[in-house]
PDB file of C-alpha atoms in Angstrom:
ATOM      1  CA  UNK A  78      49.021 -21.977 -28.902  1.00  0.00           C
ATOM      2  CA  UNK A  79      47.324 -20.397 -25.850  1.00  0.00           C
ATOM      3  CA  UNK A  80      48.773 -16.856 -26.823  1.00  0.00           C
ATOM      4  CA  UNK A  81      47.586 -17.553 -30.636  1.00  0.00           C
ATOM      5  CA  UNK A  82      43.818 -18.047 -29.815  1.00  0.00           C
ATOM      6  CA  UNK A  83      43.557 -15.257 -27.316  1.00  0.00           C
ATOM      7  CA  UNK A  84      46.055 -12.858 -29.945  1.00  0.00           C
ATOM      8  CA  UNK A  85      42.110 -13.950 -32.709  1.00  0.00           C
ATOM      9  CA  UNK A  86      39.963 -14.092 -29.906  1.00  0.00           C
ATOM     10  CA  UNK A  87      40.862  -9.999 -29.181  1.00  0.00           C
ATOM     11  CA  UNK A  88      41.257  -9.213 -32.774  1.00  0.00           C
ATOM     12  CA  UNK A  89      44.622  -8.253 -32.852  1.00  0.00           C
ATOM     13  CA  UNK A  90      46.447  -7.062 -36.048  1.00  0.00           C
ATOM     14  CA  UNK A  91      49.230  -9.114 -37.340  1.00  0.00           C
ATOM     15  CA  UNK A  92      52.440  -9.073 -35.366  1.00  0.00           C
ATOM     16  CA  UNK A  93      54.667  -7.485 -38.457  1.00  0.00           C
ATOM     17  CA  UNK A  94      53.355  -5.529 -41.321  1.00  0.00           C
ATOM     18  CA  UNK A  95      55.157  -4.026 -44.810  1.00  0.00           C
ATOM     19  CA  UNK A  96      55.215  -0.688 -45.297  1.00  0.00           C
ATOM     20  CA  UNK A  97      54.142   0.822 -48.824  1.00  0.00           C
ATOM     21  CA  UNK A  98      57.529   1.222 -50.009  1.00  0.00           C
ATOM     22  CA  UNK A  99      58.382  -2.198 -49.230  1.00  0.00           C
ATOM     23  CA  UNK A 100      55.288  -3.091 -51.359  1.00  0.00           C
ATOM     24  CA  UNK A 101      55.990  -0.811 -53.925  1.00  0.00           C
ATOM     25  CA  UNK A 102      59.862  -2.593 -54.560  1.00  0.00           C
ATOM     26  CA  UNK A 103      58.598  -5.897 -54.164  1.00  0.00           C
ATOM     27  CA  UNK A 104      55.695  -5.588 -56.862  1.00  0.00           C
ATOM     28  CA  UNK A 105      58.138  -3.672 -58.946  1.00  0.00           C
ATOM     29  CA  UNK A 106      60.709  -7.009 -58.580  1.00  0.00           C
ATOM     30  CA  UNK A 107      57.954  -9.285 -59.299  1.00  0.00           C
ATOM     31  CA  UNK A 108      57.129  -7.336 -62.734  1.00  0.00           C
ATOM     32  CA  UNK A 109      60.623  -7.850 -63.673  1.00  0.00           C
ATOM     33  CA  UNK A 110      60.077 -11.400 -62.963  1.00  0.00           C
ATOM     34  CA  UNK A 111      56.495 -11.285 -65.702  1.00  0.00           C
ATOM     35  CA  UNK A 112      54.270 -11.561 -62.963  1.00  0.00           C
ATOM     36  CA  UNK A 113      51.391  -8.621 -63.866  1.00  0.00           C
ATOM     37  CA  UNK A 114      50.516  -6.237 -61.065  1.00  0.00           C
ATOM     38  CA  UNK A 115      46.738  -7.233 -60.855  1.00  0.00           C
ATOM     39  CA  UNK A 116      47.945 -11.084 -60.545  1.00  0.00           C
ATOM     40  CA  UNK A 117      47.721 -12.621 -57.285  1.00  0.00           C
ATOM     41  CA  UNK A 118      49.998 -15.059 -56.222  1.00  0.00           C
ATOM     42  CA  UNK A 119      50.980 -17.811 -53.777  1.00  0.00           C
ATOM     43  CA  UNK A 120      54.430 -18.131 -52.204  1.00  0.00           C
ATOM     44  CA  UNK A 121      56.280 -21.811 -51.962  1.00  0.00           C
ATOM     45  CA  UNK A 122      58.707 -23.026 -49.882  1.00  0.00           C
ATOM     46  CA  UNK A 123      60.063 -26.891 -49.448  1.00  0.00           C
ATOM     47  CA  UNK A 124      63.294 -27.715 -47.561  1.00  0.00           C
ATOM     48  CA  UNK A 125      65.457 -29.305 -49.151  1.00  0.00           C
ATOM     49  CA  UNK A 126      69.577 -30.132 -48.374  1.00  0.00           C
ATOM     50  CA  UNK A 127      71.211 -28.367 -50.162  1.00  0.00           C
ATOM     51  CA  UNK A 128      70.801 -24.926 -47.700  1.00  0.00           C
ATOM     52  CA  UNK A 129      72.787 -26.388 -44.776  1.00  0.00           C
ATOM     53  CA  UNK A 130      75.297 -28.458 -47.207  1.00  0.00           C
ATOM     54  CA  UNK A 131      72.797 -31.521 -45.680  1.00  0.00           C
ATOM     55  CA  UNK A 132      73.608 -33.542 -49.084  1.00  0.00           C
ATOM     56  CA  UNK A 133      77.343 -33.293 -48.016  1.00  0.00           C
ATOM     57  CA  UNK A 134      77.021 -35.137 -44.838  1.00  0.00           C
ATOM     58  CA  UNK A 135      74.742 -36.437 -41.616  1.00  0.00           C
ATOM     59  CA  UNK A 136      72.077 -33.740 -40.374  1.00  0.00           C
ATOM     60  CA  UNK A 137      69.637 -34.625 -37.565  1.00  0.00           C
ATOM     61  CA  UNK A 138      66.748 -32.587 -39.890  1.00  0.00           C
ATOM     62  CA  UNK A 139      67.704 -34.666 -43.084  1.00  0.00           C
ATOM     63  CA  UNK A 140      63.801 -35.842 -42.417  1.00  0.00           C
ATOM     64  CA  UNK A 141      62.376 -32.757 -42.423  1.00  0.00           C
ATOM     65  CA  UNK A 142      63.624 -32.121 -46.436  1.00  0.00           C
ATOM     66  CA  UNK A 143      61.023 -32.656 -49.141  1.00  0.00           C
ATOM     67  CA  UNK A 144      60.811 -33.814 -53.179  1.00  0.00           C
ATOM     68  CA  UNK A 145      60.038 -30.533 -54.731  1.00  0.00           C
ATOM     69  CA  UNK A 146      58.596 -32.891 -57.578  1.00  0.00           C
ATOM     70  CA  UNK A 147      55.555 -33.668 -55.324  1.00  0.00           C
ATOM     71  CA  UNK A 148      54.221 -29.924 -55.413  1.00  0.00           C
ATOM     72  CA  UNK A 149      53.578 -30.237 -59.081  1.00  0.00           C
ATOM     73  CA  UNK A 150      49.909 -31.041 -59.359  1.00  0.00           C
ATOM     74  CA  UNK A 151      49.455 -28.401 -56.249  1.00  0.00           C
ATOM     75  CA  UNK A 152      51.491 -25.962 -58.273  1.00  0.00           C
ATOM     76  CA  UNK A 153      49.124 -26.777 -61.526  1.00  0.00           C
ATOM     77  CA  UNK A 154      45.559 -25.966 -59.456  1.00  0.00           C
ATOM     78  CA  UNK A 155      46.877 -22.458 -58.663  1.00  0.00           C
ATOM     79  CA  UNK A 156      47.599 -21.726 -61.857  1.00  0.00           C
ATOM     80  CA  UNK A 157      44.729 -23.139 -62.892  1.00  0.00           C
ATOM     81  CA  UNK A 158      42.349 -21.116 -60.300  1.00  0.00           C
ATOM     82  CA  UNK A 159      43.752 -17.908 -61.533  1.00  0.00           C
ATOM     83  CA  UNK A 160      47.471 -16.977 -59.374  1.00  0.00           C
ATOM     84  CA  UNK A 161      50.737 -17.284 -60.055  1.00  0.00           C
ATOM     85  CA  UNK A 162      53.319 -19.333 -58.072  1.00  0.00           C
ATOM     86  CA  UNK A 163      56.589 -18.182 -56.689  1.00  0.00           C
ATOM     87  CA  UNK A 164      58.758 -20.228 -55.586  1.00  0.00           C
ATOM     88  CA  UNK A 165      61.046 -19.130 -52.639  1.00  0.00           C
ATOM     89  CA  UNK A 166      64.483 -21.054 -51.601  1.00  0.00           C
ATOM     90  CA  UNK A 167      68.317 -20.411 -52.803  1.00  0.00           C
ATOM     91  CA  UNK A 168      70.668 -21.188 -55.548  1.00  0.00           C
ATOM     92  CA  UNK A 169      71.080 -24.486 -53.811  1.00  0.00           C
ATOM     93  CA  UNK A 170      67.337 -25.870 -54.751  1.00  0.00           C
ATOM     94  CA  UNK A 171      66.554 -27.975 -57.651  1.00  0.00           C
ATOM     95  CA  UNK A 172      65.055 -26.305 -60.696  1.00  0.00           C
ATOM     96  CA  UNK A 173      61.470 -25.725 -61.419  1.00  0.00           C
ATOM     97  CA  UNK A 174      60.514 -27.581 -64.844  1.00  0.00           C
ATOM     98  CA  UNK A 175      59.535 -23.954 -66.553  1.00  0.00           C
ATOM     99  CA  UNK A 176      55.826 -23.416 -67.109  1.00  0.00           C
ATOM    100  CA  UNK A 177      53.247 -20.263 -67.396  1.00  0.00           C
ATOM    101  CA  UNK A 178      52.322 -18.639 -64.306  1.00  0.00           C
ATOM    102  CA  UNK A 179      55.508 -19.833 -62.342  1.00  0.00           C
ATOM    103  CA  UNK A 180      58.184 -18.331 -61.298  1.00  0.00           C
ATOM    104  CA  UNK A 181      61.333 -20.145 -59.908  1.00  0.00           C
ATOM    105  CA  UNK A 182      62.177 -16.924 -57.564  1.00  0.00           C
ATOM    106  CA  UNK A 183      64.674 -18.832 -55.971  1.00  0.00           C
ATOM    107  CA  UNK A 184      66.986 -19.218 -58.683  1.00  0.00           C
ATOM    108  CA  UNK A 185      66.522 -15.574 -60.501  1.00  0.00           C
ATOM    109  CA  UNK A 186      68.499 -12.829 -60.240  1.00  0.00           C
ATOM    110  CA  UNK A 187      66.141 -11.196 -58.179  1.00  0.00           C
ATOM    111  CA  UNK A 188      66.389 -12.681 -55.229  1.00  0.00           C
ATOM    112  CA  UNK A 189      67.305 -11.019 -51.945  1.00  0.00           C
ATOM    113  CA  UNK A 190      66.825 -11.206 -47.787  1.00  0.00           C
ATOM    114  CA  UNK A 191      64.075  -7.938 -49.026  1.00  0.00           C
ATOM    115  CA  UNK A 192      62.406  -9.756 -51.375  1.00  0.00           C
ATOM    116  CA  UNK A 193      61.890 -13.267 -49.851  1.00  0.00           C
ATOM    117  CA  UNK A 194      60.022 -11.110 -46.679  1.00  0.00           C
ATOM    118  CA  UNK A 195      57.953  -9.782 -49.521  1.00  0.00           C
ATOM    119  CA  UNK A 196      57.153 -12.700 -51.165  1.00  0.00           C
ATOM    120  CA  UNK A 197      56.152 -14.276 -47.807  1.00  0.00           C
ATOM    121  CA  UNK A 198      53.746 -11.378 -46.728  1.00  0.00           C
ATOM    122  CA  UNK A 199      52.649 -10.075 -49.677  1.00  0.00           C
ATOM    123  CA  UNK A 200      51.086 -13.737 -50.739  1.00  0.00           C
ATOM    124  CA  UNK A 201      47.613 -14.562 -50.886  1.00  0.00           C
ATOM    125  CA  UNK A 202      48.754 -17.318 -49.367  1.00  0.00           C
ATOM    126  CA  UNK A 203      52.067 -19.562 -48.195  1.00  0.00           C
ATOM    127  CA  UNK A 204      52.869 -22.958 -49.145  1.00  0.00           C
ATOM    128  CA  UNK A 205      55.449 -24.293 -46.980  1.00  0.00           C
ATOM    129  CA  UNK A 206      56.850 -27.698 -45.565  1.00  0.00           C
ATOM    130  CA  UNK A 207      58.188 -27.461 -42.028  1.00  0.00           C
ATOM    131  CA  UNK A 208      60.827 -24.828 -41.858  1.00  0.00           C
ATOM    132  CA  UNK A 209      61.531 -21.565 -40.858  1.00  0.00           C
ATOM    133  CA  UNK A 210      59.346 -19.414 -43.835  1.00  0.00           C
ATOM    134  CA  UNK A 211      56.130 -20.509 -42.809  1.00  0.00           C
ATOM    135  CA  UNK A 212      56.565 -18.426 -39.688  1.00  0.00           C
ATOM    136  CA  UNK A 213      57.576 -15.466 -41.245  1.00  0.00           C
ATOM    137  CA  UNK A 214      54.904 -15.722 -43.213  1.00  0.00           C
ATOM    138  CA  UNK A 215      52.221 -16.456 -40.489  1.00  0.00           C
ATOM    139  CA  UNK A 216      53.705 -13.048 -38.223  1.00  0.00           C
ATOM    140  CA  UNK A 217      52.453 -11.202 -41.321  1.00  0.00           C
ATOM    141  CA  UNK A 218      48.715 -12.747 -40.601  1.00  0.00           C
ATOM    142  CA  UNK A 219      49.343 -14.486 -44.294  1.00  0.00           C
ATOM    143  CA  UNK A 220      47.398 -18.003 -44.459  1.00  0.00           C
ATOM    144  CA  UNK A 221      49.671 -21.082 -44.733  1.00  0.00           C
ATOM    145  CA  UNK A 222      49.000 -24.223 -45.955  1.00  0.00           C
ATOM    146  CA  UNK A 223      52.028 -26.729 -43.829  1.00  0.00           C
ATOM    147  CA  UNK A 224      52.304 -29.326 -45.587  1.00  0.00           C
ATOM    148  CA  UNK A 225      55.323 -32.360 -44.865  1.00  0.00           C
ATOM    149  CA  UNK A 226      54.418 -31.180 -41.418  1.00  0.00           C
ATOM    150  CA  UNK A 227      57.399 -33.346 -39.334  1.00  0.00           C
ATOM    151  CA  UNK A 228      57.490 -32.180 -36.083  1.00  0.00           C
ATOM    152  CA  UNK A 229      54.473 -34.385 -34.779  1.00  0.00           C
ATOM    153  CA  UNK A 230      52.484 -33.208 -31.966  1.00  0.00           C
ATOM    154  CA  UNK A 231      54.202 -29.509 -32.162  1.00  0.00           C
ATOM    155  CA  UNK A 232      51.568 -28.798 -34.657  1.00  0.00           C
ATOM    156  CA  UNK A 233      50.843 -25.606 -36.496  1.00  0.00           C
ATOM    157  CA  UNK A 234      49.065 -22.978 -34.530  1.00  0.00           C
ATOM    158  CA  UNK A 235      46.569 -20.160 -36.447  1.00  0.00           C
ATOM    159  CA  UNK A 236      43.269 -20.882 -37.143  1.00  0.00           C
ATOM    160  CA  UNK A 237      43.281 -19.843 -40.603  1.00  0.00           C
ATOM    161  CA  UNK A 238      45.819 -22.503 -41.251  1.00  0.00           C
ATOM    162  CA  UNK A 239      45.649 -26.060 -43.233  1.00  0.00           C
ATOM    163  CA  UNK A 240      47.904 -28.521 -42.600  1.00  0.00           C
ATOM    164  CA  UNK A 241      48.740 -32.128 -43.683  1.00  0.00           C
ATOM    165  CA  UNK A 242      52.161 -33.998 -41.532  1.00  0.00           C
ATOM    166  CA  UNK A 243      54.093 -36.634 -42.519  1.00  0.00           C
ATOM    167  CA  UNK A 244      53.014 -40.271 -41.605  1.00  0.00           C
ATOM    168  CA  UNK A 245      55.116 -42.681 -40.116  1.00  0.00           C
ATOM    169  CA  UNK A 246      55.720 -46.660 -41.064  1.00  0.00           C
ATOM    170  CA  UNK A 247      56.888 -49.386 -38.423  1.00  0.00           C
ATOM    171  CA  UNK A 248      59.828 -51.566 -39.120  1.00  0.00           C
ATOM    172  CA  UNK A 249      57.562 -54.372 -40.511  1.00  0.00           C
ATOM    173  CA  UNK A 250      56.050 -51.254 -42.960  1.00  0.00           C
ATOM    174  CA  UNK A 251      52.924 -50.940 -41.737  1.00  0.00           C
ATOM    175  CA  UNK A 252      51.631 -47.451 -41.286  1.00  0.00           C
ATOM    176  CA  UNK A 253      51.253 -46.171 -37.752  1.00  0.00           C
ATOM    177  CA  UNK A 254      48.193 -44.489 -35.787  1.00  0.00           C
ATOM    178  CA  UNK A 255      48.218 -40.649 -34.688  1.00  0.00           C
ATOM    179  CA  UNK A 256      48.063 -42.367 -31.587  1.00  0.00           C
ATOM    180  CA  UNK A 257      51.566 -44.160 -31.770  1.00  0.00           C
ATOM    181  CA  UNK A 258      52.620 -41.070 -34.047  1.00  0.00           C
ATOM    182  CA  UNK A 259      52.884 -38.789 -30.808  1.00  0.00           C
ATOM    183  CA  UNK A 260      53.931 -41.742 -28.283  1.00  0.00           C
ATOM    184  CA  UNK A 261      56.514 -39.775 -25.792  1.00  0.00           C
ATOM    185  CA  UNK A 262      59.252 -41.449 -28.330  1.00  0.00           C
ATOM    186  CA  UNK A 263      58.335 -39.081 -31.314  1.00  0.00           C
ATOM    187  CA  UNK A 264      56.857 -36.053 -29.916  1.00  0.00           C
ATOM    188  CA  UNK A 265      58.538 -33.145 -30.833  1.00  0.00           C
ATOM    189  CA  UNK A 266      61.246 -35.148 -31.876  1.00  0.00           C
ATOM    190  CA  UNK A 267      63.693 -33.316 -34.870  1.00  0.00           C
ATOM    191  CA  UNK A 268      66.387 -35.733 -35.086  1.00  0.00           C
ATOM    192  CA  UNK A 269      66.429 -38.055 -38.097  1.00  0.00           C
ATOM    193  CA  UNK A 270      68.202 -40.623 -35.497  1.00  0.00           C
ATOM    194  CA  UNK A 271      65.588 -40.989 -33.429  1.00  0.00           C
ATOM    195  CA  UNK A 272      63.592 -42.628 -36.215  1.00  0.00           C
ATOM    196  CA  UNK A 273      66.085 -44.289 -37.550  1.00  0.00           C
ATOM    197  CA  UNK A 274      67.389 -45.809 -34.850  1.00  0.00           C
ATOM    198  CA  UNK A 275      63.812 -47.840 -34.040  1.00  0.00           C
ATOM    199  CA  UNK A 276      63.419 -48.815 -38.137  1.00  0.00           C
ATOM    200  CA  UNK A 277      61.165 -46.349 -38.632  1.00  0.00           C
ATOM    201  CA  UNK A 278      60.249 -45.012 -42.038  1.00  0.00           C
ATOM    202  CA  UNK A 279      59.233 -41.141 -42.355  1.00  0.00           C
ATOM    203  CA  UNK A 280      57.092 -40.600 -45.304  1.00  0.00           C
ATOM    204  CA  UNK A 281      56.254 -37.524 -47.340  1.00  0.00           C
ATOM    205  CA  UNK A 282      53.102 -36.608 -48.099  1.00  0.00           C
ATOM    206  CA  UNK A 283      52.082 -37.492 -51.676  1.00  0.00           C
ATOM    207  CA  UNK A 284      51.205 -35.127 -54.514  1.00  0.00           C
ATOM    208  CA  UNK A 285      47.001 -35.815 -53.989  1.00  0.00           C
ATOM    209  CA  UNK A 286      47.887 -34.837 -50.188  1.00  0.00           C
ATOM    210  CA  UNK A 287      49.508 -31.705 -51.139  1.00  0.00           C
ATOM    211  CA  UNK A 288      47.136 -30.549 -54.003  1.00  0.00           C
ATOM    212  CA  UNK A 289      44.092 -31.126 -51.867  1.00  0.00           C
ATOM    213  CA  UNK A 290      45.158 -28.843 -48.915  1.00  0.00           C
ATOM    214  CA  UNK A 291      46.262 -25.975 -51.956  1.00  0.00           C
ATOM    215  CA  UNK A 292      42.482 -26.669 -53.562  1.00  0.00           C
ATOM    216  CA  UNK A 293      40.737 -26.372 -50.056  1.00  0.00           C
ATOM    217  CA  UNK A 294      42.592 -23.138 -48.924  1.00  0.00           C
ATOM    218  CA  UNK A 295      41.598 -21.350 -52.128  1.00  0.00           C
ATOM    219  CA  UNK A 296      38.566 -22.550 -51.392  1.00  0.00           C
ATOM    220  CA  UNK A 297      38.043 -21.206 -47.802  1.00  0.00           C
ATOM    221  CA  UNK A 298      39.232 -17.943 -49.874  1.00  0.00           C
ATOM    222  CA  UNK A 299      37.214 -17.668 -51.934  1.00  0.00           C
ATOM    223  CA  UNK A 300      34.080 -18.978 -49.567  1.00  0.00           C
ATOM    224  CA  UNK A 301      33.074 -22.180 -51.442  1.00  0.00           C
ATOM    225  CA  UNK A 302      34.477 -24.277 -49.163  1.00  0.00           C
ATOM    226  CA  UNK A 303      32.019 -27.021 -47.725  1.00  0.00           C
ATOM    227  CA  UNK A 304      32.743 -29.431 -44.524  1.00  0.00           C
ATOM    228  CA  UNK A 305      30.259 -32.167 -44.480  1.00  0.00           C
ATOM    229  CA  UNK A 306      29.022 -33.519 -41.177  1.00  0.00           C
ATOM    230  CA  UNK A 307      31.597 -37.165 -41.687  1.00  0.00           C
ATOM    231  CA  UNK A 308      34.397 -34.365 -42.355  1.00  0.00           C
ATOM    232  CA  UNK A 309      33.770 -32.444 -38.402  1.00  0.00           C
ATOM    233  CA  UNK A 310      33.720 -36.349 -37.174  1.00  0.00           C
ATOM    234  CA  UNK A 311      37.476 -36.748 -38.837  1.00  0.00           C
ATOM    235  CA  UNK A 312      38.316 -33.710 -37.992  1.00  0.00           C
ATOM    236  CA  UNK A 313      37.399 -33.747 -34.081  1.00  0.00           C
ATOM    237  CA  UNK A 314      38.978 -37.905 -34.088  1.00  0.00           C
ATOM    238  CA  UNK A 315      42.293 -36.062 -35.441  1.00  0.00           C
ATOM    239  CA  UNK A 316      42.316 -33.481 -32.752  1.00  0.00           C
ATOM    240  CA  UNK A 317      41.485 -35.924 -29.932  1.00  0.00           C
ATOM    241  CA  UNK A 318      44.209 -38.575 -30.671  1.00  0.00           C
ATOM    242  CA  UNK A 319      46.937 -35.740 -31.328  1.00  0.00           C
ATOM    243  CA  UNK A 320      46.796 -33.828 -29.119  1.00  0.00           C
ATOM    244  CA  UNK A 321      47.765 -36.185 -25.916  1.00  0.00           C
ATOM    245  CA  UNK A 322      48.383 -33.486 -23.769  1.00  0.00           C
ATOM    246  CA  UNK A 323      45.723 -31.185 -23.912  1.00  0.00           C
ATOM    247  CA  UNK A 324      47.737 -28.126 -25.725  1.00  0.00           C
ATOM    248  CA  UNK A 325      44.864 -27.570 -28.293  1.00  0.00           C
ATOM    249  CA  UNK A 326      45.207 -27.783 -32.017  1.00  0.00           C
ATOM    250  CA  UNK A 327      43.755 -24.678 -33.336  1.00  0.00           C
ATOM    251  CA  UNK A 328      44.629 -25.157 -37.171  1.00  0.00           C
ATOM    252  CA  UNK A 329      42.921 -27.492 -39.679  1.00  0.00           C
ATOM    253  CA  UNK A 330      44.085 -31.002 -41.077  1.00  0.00           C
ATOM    254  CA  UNK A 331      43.761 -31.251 -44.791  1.00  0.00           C
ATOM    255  CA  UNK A 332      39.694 -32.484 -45.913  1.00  0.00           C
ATOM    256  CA  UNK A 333      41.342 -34.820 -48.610  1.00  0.00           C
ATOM    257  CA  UNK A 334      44.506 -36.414 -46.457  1.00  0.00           C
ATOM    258  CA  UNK A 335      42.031 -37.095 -43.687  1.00  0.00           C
ATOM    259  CA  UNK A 336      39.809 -38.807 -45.868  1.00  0.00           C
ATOM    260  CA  UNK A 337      42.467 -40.630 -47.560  1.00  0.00           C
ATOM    261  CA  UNK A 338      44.520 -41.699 -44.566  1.00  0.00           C
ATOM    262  CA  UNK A 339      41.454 -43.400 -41.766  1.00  0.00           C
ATOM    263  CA  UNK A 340      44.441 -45.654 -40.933  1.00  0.00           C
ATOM    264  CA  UNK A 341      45.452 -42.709 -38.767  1.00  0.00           C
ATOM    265  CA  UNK A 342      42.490 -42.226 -36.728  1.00  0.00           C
ATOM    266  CA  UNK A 343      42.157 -46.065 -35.593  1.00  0.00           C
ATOM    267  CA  UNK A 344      42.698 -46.555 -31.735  1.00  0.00           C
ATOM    268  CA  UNK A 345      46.067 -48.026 -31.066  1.00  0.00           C
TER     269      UNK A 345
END
């Protein structure tokens, strides 16, 4: 995180960049696909188990896979403000229910190791749950919204970043703090045992979660965005109970999951 902020601070250029041919085969790929050249679109990723055979056996990441079904109403507002969604994965991933201005990438005859760098930096912005595409897509200085976020107090690091992490219920069911969220016992933590093992429940963030941090990105794009004086106070709690040992959180939590979730901000 330290290297992140002083990497803004200075003003330095994004780590990786595509060259104009690079552009000029991915736009070309995309027409094929019916989206126009003057349309702008956002790139999607969600893990899911079919990739690493997970739905064939035990994985230790088995928590970090998400319901593609979720993303729907998300999907809807960026068609709705105007761009197209492409949706990034392999063979492996459950369809896409077909609908205008989306394109299920990962499943079409056009996909390729080329074209999924493409599709990550050429993006007005990323859509990702917590896997290894929202990096790629972040060295090209593309905006990501995180959402599903699992690794808890690793947290995403650019500032022009929004993101929204999985919650976490006890083994009576009642939802945990941030505070207990990022005890020693679950920071950092990747293993699906580790939860398991204490009856805890990892849940995904719901559809209202997801479309929120989509709306509010667009948003910040477009410059409409508005932060009301109650949404700095959430916004500063979230940052002071997650961050226990004083790494610094540099992106933003969702407007809408924070409001929706004060369970998390309660001491204890």
């Amino acid at each position: 995180p330290f290297v992140q902020r002083q990497w803004e601070a200075d003003g330095r250029a994004p780590v990786l960049a595509l060259t104009e041919g690079q552009k000029k085969d991915g736009r070309e790929a995309l027409r094929r696909l019916g989206v126009p050249d003057d349309a702008w679109f956002a790139a999607l990723h969600v893990r899911d188990p079919g990739f690493f055979n997970e739905d064939l056996g035990r994985s230790p990441n088995t928590f970090r896979n998400v319901d593609i079904g979720a993303y729907g109403p998300a999907i809807e507002a960026i068609v709705e403000r105007g761009g197209w969604v492409v949706r990034l994965g392999d063979q492996s991933a459950p369809p896409l229910p077909s609908r205008p201005g989306v394109v299920d990438y990962a499943r079409s005859d056009e996909r390729s190791p080329e074209m999924d760098v493409f599709c990550c930096a050429a993006c007005r912005f990323f859509v990702g749950s917590d896997s290894g595409p929202v990096w790629v897509a972040g060295a090209f200085g593309v905006p990501v919204v995180e959402t599903d976020w699992s690794t808890l107090g690793v947290w995403p690091v650019p500032e022009q970043d929004i993101f929204v992490p999985k919650t976490l219920r006890d083994a009576e069911g009642r939802a945990m703090s941030l505070s207990q969220m990022v005890e020693s016992a679950f920071y950092g933590v990747t293993a699906a045992a580790a939860f398991e093992r204490r009856g805890i429940a990892v849940v995904d963030n719901g559809p209202e979660d997801i479309r929120d941090a989509v709306v509010e990105m667009i948003d910040r794009l477009e410059g409409t965005i508005e932060y009301s004086d109650e949404d700095e106070r959430l916004q500063a709690r979230f940052r002071e109970l997650a961050d226990p040992y004083g790494v610094g959180i540099s992106s933003r939590v969702g407007q809408g999951f924070l409001r929706r979730h004060p369970e998390l901000l309660e001491d204890g």
